[in-house]
């Protein structure tokens, strides 16, 4: 809790008084700054302004912002947010006059004669009763009498309603005379209420005043219909007036509605003529609560307005809390944590003195979150009732009847009656996470807490849908939930949901830290339509948040066989449970799930869910749509459905470790090897398709001495990636200090390494000038020798005064990148993978997507790796992803929403940056923005230069990436959230091609990586390799030979200034070409700019234009044998 | 050959002649080589003697020196063909140029200098514009492109270890000799004053001087600064106290001002809408 009351007082007074003069200047400054928003300038104050003597108010204010908020930024941001969400005065006036007119209209509605409840003929045809009247027959009589009282209740009066949805609640008190005795029984009250509203609706629908008159269920509880009124015309969006019909507060005797009482008779509900003898009627707590709610509406209003008097911080705090709940999708639907509930909670904290009236909005938010984070209302309920009336039910009675308990001031109503324990735990979890974020100075708490939406898809590691909720009827039957069904008025979704969720929570108790469900929501409907049925809530969505350590374990160990709990375990798991003997000698009940690869292991929760729901809830597998791993098919390796390459990666790393040991221990090398460092993405687990051990078939290739060569007659051999390894040699005086000589010595080392590896370890090698290729275990490693002083020698410049200076050159920078920075990055990310096992797969999905969009050559792989690392290291407000799919969705979101222009992306690898480092980076970034790359990544070892994005991507490519990411994200989320459509998630991996000018179609036989394409080819071609790692090999396979890449390089060399070339390096069959519009403008003749152009006359002037026809033919000539056809798509280049 | 004449007879920059050229018979369109007699403004370009040298612009990527030499051989004996990235004086062929270490890969469209034995050939080459497009790849002299070219270059990339080793050894021997010579020269000059009487101080010997590098200079400056800072007394006088307090408030104000500015920027981008 923040500080003493004194501090809080200052907090309150600070902004109003102290900040007057600076605030004024800020506005002016702000106005000036706004047009110049394109180029942010660092703030500058004159010396006089900085050092003028402070007033005492200013002092307190400065001090307070320093202590309370991490920076004044947060405070200013909150002020801005509040301005944005609160209702404007002007609109308030409009709303007030609208309410006034409603008031007049309502009192003028005519009476109706009394009829039986079931006789609804008096109601006109265009209004349907907004109530599911099942069973239909019920006793009781109804007539309409104009309301006894109309009163605005709820957030509008308290001034705590927040945009965008402004609701004004009006309690319409139904006069006493329309009620009879026993109206509390068998939904009679509810039906009268519904009829009352339908009569009002019938009359109001004729009025011109309203833009729309509709029904809805209050918080989607079908027992409680309400009438929605919206003003006419352009004001329709401003406000929704919700009419709640309610009885006089003392109409019913409260004792009838204690949680243990029954008010729905079994015989009536089951439509039996006579009640069964001797059975006791079950309690109907939810039913009772729904009536009680209506009786206490006015008193709640009084209670809240008492709390809110002299407490300006409450209004702000509630607005913030509501925004917080909205962003987490917790505030709508059946059993939601509504705005009203949170207001009552703040009032409770005020009563308990955990909040005092001097607190500011931010402090209210913090205290409330703190309370939520530490209190479990599903175990220890709270009550607002002041003096304990001994006749009233106690908290324990409520706990018996409800999952979550928060009793109102009257001591009768449970405000959290509809909420499931799981939902409350989710709120609690979010509050905990939010408190962590607020306490972490490195995170922008404002952005994470209040501005970032958390839809289920991006929040939870796995998501699954219950396609047809009608299947829950079967669940009710199977679980014998007749009493609950009666209590819920036949709403089988609400009745079964808590049981289903707790079933899943029990089954996944080790694996999941949170099992959450979406809140059933029923949209509003026009008054002439039948009210929506229970099944109209649409598919239910469940979200799982995993404990990464246990989520994928294959074993569920139960109690020892002879223990009494064993029986319970067996009934819970059914046939899957079996006796097993463990290593420690114990014999236990256990469930073992079948999964061999990492990808299958990640889906063990799916197996569990399907099994449990089938066994206990009678939900067939076909109604479950599990979307946990739909995307992973695009990174599957090989033809078989097995793994997604994690295992392949591990075996590569093993082979690499072995090789590096061998290198360290090589004898007879003139200098020793000091370090062996991998730089290939496979060695940090982020290679999209990790290499697979291969053995070439000799007959498929041509030969030259000890080496195999590709053959012209055969299809292109399979692509074998060289896995690059940097081999640092000991520094020594024997190294020459001249760049030419160093190059030669390195070549000599490559030769010698090859020779020694062959002699001492029988490895087949292929030495070259810049590297040595080693064929080992079916992989090819590319060794490159490095000397640590070489970059320095390349940098050496001697100034005219004879001073030795070091200056970056292109060559030295490249060498440093390769031998210094890339190995470091690789080892850091390797470490990250050890902490977060799905980091690699997420990064691979991300890269696969980028390459599928033909942009893999436009952005460096390291840059994508770092972006993905950011998601894991700075996951706020989420938790670090535990499944590749959610990681990928967040990657798309990051790409689409991050403000690259105004912010650096700081990736705090190995937590190497402190708070002040980050601030410094941000400030320097702002000052030097125009000179920095469009996408700026800062890491602890690379704070100022953003080396991985220096050349790529360009501004245009980044813009395109952002656009593609947001489109892909939208399409993907739509598909993943709609289980009823046929989900073709590969859609976002098929690039739109209509945007390009020329398409070069390639001959599939000559594409070595064809098998990696998103839509696998049906026919496969022999690529001259067999999978094998053991066999000794004498002939060296074809390495790093990809005709398409060679072709692309030639194209780019030749036509770089005329066109951009895009290609999906993972088996794409088309190269897309985009002409550069600038180079298609006629240019005057210049010797240096004649490349590929022809000269013509335009307006009697000699100009150069691209020789398009010849260039198109050049495309074919350069790719002889590879190009199938060149398709010119548009006539854009006609000049 | 309407297109060909269009290229040849059409617009041509002053001094140039356009020659249509295409890859093989199969192709429909052609590139235009712009040729002119090579002229040197000043100094003698020994590699490309004037009057005998034809300057060729816009040479397509698949047209190597061999093809060019074949194309122009019908105008007269071609002495040498020099293809380079952009126009410039011909470099002396380095005698140390090695097969392994000084790769020069040609990229895209090039310029070329074709040196004939006789000046007359240059004029003859210009006259080629009257004929149909020249063919780069013919049946008798096919030019490899695409798959066959890449396979060939893959084959060429395989290094013969013995040859490479021999070359490296030879180079290093030279280098060692050179280094030894320099050392010997330095040793003889050690401590010997030059004609004006100055003695060069080196890092060797009994009293090594500071290395003349930028880093060393910076290090010295840094040390001086530290020394000065150590001597200074902080929080000793009352005015120092006052100063630090003032400084602190100024810092806070500055931060506040920066934050306000950032807010204004964010407001301008409408970043405060939580929906």
Coordinates of N, CA, C and O in Angstrom, one line a residue, chain A residues 70 247-249 278 311 388 522 595 621 660 670 722 730 750 753 765 863 877 931 963 1079:
Chain A
X70 N 6.6 5.6 -11.0 CA 8.0 5.4 -11.3 C 8.6 6.7 -12.0 O 9.7 7.1 -11.8
X247 N -39.1 -5.0 -8.2 CA -40.2 -4.9 -7.3 C -39.9 -3.9 -6.2 O -38.8 -3.5 -6.1
X248 N -40.9 -3.6 -5.4 CA -40.7 -2.8 -4.2 C -39.7 -3.6 -3.3 O -39.7 -4.8 -3.3
X249 N -38.9 -2.8 -2.6 CA -37.8 -3.5 -1.8 C -38.4 -4.4 -0.7 O -37.8 -5.4 -0.3
X278 N -42.2 -37.6 -0.1 CA -41.0 -37.9 0.7 C -39.7 -37.3 0.2 O -38.7 -37.5 0.8
X311 N -14.7 11.6 -2.3 CA -13.7 10.7 -2.6 C -13.5 10.7 -4.2 O -13.9 9.9 -4.9
X388 N -23.9 -7.9 12.3 CA -24.3 -9.3 12.1 C -25.7 -9.5 12.7 O -25.9 -9.6 13.9
X522 N -24.8 -13.6 -24.8 CA -25.9 -13.6 -25.8 C -26.1 -12.2 -26.3 O -26.3 -11.2 -25.5
X595 N 3.3 -40.3 -26.4 CA 3.9 -39.2 -27.2 C 5.4 -39.4 -27.3 O 6.0 -39.7 -26.3
X621 N -15.7 -36.5 -29.0 CA -14.5 -35.8 -29.5 C -14.8 -34.9 -30.7 O -14.1 -33.9 -30.9
X660 N 33.3 -30.3 -31.8 CA 34.1 -29.2 -31.1 C 35.1 -29.9 -30.1 O 36.2 -29.4 -30.0
X670 N 49.9 -26.3 -35.2 CA 50.9 -25.4 -34.7 C 50.4 -24.5 -33.6 O 51.1 -24.1 -32.7
X722 N 25.5 -26.2 -45.1 CA 26.7 -26.2 -44.3 C 26.4 -25.5 -42.9 O 25.9 -24.4 -42.9
X730 N 44.4 -19.7 -31.1 CA 45.2 -19.0 -30.1 C 45.9 -17.8 -30.7 O 46.4 -17.9 -31.8
X750 N 43.0 -24.0 -42.7 CA 41.9 -24.7 -43.3 C 42.4 -26.0 -43.9 O 41.8 -27.1 -43.7
X753 N 43.6 -28.3 -41.0 CA 42.5 -28.9 -40.2 C 41.9 -30.0 -40.9 O 41.6 -31.1 -40.4
X765 N 36.7 -34.4 -45.5 CA 36.7 -33.0 -45.5 C 36.9 -32.4 -46.9 O 37.5 -33.1 -47.8
X863 N 17.6 -10.8 -36.8 CA 16.6 -9.8 -36.3 C 15.3 -10.5 -35.9 O 14.7 -10.2 -34.9
X877 N 1.9 -7.6 -20.9 CA 1.2 -8.1 -19.7 C 0.9 -9.6 -19.8 O 0.1 -10.1 -19.0
X931 N 19.0 9.2 -38.1 CA 20.3 8.5 -38.6 C 20.2 7.0 -38.3 O 21.1 6.3 -38.7
X963 N 2.0 -4.3 -42.5 CA 0.6 -4.5 -43.1 C 0.3 -6.0 -43.2 O -0.8 -6.4 -42.8
X1079 N 13.1 3.9 -61.2 CA 14.0 3.7 -62.3 C 13.3 3.5 -63.6 O 13.9 3.4 -64.6

